Short mmCIF file of C-alpha atoms and ligand atoms in Angstrom, two decimals:
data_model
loop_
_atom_site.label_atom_id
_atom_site.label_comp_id
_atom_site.label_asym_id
_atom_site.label_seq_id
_atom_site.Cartn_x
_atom_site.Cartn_y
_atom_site.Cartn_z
CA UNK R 16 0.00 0.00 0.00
CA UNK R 17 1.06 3.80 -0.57
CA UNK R 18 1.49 5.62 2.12
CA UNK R 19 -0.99 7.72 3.45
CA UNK R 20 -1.48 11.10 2.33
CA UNK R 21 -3.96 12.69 5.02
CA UNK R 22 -4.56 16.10 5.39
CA UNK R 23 -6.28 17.21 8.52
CA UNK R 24 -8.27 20.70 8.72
CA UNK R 25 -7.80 21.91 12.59
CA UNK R 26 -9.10 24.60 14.38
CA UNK R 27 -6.66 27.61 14.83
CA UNK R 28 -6.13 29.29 18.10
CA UNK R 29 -4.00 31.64 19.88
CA UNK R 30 -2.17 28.50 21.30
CA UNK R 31 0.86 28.88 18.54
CA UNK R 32 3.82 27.13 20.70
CA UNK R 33 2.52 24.48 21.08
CA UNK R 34 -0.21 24.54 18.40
CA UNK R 35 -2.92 23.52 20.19
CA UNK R 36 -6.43 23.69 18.92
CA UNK R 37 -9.30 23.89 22.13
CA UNK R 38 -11.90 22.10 20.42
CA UNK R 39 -12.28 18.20 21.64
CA UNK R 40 -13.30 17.41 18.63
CA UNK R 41 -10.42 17.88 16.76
CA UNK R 42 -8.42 16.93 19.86
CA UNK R 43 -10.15 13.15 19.06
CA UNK R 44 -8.77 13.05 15.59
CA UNK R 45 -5.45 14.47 16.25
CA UNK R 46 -5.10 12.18 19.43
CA UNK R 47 -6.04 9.01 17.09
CA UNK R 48 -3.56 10.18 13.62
CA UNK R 49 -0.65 10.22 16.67
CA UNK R 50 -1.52 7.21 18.17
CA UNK R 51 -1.73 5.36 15.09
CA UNK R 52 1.62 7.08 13.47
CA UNK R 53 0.05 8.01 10.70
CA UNK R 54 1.65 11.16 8.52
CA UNK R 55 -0.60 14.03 8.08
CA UNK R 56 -0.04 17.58 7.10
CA UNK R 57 -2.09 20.34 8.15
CA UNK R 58 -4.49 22.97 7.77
CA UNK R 59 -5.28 25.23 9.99
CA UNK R 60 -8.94 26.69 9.80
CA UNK R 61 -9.62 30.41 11.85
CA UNK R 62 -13.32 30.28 12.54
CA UNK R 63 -15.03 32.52 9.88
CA UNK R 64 -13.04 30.61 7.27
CA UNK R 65 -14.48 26.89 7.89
CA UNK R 66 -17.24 27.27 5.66
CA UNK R 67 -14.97 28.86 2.82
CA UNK R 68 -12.81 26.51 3.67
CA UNK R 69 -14.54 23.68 3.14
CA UNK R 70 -16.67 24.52 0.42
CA UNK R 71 -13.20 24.88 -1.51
CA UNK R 72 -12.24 21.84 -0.57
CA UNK R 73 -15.43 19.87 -1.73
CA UNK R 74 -15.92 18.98 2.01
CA UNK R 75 -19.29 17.90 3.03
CA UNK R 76 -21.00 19.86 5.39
CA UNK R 77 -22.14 18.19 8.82
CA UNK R 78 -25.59 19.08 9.08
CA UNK R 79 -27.74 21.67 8.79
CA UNK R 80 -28.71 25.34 10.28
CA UNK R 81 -32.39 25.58 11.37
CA UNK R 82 -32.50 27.74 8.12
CA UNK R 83 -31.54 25.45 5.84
CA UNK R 84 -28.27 26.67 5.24
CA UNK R 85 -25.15 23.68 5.44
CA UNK R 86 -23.45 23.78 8.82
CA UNK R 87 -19.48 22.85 8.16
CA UNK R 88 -17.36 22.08 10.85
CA UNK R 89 -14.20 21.05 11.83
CA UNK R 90 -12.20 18.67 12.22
CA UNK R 91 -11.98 17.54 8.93
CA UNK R 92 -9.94 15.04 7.11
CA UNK R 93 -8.84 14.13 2.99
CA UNK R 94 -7.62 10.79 3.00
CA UNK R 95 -5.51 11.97 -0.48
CA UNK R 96 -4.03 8.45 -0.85
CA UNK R 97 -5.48 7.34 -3.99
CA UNK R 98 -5.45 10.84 -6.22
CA UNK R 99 -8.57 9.70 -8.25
CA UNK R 100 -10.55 9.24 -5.67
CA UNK R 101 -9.74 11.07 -2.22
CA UNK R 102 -11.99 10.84 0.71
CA UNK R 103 -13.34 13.77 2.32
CA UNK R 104 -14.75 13.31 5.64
CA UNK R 105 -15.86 15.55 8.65
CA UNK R 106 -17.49 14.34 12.31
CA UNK R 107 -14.54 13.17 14.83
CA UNK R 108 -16.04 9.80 14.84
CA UNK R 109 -16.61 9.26 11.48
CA UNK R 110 -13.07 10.10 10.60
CA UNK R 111 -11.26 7.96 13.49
CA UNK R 112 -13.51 5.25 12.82
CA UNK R 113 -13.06 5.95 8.89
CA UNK R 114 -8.92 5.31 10.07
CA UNK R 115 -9.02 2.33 12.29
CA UNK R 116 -10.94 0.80 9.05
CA UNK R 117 -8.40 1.92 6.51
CA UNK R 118 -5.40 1.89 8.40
CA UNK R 119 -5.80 -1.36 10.89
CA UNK R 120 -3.50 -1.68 13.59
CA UNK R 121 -1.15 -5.05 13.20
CA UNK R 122 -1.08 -5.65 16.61
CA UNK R 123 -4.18 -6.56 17.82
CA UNK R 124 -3.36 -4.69 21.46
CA UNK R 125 -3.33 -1.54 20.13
CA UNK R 126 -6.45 -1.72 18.08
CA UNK R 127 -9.15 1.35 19.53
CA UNK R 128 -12.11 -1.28 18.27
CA UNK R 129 -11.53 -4.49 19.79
CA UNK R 130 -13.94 -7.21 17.88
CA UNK R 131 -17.16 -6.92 19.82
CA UNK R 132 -17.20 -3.61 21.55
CA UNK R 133 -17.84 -0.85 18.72
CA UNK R 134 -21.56 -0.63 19.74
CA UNK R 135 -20.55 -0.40 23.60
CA UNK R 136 -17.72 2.17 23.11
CA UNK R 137 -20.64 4.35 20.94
CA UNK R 138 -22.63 4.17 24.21
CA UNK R 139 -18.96 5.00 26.79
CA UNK R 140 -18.75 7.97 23.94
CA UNK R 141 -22.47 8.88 24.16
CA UNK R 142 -22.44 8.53 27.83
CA UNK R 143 -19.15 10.71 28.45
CA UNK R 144 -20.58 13.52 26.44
CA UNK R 145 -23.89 13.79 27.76
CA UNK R 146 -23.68 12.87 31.39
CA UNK R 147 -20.16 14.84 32.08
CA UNK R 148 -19.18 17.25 29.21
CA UNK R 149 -22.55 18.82 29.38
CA UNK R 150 -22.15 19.93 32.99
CA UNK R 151 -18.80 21.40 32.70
CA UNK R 152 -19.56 23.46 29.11
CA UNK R 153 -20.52 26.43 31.20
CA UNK R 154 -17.55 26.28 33.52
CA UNK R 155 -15.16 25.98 30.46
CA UNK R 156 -16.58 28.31 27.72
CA UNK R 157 -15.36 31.47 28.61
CA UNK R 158 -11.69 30.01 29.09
CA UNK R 159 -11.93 28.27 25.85
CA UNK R 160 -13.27 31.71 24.00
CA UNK R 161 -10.16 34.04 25.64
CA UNK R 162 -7.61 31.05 23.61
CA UNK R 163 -9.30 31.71 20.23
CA UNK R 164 -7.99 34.22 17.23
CA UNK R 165 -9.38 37.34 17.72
CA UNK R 166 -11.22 36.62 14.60
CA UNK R 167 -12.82 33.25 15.86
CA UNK R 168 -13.34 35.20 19.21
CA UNK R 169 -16.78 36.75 18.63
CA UNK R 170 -18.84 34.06 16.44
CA UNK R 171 -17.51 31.34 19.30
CA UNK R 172 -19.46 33.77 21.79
CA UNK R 173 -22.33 33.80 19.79
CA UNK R 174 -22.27 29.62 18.99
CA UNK R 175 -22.16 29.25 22.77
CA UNK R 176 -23.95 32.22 23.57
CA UNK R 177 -26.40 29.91 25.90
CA UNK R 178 -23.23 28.52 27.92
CA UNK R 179 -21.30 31.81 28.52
CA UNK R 180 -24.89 33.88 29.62
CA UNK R 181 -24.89 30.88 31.99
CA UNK R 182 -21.37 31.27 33.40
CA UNK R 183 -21.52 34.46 33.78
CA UNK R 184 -24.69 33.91 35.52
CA UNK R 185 -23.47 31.30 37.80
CA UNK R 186 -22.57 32.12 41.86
CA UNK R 187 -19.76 30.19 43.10
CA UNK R 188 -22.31 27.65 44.33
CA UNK R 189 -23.50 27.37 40.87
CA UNK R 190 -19.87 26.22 39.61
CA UNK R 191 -19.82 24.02 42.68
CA UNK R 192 -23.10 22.41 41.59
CA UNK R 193 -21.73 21.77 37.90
CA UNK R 194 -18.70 20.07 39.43
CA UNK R 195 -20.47 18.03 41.83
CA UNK R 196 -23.05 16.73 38.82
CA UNK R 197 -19.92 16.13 36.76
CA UNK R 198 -18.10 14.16 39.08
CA UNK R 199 -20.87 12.14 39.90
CA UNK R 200 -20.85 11.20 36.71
CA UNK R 201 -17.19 10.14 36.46
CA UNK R 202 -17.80 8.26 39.81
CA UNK R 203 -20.44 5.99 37.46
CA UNK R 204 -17.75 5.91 34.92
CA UNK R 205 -15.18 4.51 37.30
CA UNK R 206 -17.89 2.16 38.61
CA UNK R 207 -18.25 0.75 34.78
CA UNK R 208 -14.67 0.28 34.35
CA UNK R 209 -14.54 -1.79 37.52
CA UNK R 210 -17.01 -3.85 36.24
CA UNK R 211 -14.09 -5.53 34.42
CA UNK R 212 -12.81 -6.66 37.67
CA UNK R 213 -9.71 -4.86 37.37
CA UNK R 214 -9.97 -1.39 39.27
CA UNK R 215 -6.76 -0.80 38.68
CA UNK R 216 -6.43 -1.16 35.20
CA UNK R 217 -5.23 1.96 33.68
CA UNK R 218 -8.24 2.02 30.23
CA UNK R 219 -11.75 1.20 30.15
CA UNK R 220 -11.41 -2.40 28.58
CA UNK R 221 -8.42 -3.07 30.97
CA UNK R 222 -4.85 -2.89 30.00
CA UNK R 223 -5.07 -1.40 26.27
CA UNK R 224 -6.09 1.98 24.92
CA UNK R 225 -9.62 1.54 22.95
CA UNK R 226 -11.25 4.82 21.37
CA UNK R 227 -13.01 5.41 24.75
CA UNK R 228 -9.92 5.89 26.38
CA UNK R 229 -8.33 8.13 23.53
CA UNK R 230 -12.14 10.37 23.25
CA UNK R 231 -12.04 10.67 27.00
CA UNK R 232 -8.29 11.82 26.71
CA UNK R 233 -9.19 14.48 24.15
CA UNK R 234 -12.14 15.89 26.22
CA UNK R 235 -9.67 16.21 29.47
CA UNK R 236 -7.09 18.11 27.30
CA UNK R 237 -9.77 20.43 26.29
CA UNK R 238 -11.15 20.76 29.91
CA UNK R 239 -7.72 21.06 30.89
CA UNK R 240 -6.79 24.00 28.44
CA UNK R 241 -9.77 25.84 28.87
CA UNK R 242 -10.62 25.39 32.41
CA UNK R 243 -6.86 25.93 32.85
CA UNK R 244 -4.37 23.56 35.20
CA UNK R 245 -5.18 25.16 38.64
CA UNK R 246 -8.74 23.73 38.17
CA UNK R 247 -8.58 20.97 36.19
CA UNK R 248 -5.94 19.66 38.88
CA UNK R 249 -8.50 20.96 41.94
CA UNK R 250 -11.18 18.74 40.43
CA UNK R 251 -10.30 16.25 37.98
CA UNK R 252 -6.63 14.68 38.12
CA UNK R 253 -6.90 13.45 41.65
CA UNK R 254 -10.49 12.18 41.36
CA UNK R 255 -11.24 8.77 41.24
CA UNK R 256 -8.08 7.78 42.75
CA UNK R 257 -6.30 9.90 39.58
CA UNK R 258 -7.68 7.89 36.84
CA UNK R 259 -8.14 10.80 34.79
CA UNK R 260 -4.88 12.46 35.52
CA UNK R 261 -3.18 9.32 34.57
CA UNK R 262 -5.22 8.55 31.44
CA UNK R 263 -4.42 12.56 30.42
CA UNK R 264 -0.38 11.94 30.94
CA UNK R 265 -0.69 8.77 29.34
CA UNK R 266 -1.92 10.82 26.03
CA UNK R 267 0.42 13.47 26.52
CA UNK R 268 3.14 11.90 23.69
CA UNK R 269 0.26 11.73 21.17
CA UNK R 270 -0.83 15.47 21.17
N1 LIG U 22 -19.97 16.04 15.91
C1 LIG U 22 -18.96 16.86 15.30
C2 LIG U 22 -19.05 18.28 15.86
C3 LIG U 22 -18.13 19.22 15.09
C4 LIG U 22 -18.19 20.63 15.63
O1 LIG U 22 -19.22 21.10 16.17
N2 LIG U 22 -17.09 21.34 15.44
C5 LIG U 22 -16.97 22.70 15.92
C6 LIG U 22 -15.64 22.86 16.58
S1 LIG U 22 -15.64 21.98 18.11
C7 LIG U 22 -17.03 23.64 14.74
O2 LIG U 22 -16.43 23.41 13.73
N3 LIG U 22 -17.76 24.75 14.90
C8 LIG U 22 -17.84 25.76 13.91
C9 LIG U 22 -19.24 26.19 13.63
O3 LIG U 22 -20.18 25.54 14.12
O4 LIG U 22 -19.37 27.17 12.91
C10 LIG U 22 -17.57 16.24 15.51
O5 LIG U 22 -17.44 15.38 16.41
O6 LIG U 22 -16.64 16.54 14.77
#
């Protein structure tokens, strides 16, 4: 086979040294093209250009506005490989799933899809997203918003408009209460990974990285950037006897 030629559209920031994008999204993608050592180049996307962008490109766009009008979003990948016919993907999923197909890990240890568990990682992902992320979006929007270009700065307000009117509403209590509902949360997390019978065991399906591990990984950098380290460390490395700390360092090489 040819080597891969991926390009992967990311999300520009002020972050420049490292480049680091703040959206977990594209964290998922990025995560998964390092973990699998797969070459990619890059494009980076300010906000008011991802539509541009990818209407250039002959991206497709993710869904649709309540208007009618195509949403596009990032991240976004070309799989370039075969010239005549290159394959142009969005949705973090889609595309790490679309690369675990394609590009199959030899070694069945470090596959992210283990035969068997693709429909219960889709409910880890689900579950991680909806019962945790959605607590902590008001805590970590306005941090996330002061890292993006100025240009991206003022439409990301907008998009999340709901979110930052929220935090900015939100007593001290109120950020106490998101945190508490959160961490509940991760407690029933760590309660599903002991299921296993392993507590100890650093990944959800025991001793080897699957996708959960690598989505979960790419939400906590994005808490952890936007929420910044003082309180990401205050609430999340240490909980759960510092499963989430640990699964966050053991990423670190991969970002
Ligand atoms: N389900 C999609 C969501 C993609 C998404 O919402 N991307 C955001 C960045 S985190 C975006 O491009 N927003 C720009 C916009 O909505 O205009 C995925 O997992 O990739």
């Amino acid at each position: 086979m040819s080597s891969p030629k991926l390009i992967f559209f990311q999300f520009k920031t002020r972050l420049q040294n490292p480049d680091y994008p703040t959206s977990p999204n594209v964290w998922r993608v990025r995560l998964a093209l390092n973990y699998k050592n797969l070459p990619f180049t890059t494009v980076w996307v300010d906000g008011p250009e991802i539509a541009k962008t990818c209407i250039a490109e002959c991206i497709p766009n993710l869904d649709f506005f309540a208007d009618g009008t195509p949403h596009y979003t990032l991240p976004a990948l070309i799989d370039a490989t075969n010239p005549d016919a290159p394959v142009k993907l969005v949705d973090s999923k889609r595309i790490v799933d679309y690369l675990e197909d394609t590009y199959p890990e030899i070694d069945p240890q470090r596959a992210l899809y283990p035969p068997g568990t693709k429909s219960f990682q889709a409910l880890a992902y689900y579950f991680f997203r909806e019962a945790v992320m959605i607590h902590l979006r008001p805590l970590s929007v306005a941090g996330a918003a002061a890292l993006q270009t100025d240009r991206t700065c003022a439409a990301y307000l907008v998009r999340h408009r709901e979110s930052y009117e929220k935090a900015q509403r939100m007593e001290e209590s109120g950020r106490e209460k998101g945190w508490e509902t959160a961490k509940s949360a991760l407690d029933l997390m760590e309660s599903f990974i002991a299921e296993n019978g392993d507590p100890q065991a650093p990944y959800f399906a025991g001793q080897n990285i699957t996708f959960t591990d690598l989505s979960i990984a790419a939400n906590l950098i994005y808490l952890k950037l936007s929420l910044g380290d003082q309180e990401f460390d205050k609430h999340i490395r240490a909980h759960n006897g510092g499963r989430w700390g640990r699964l966050l360092d053991a990423f670190a090489k991969y970002m």
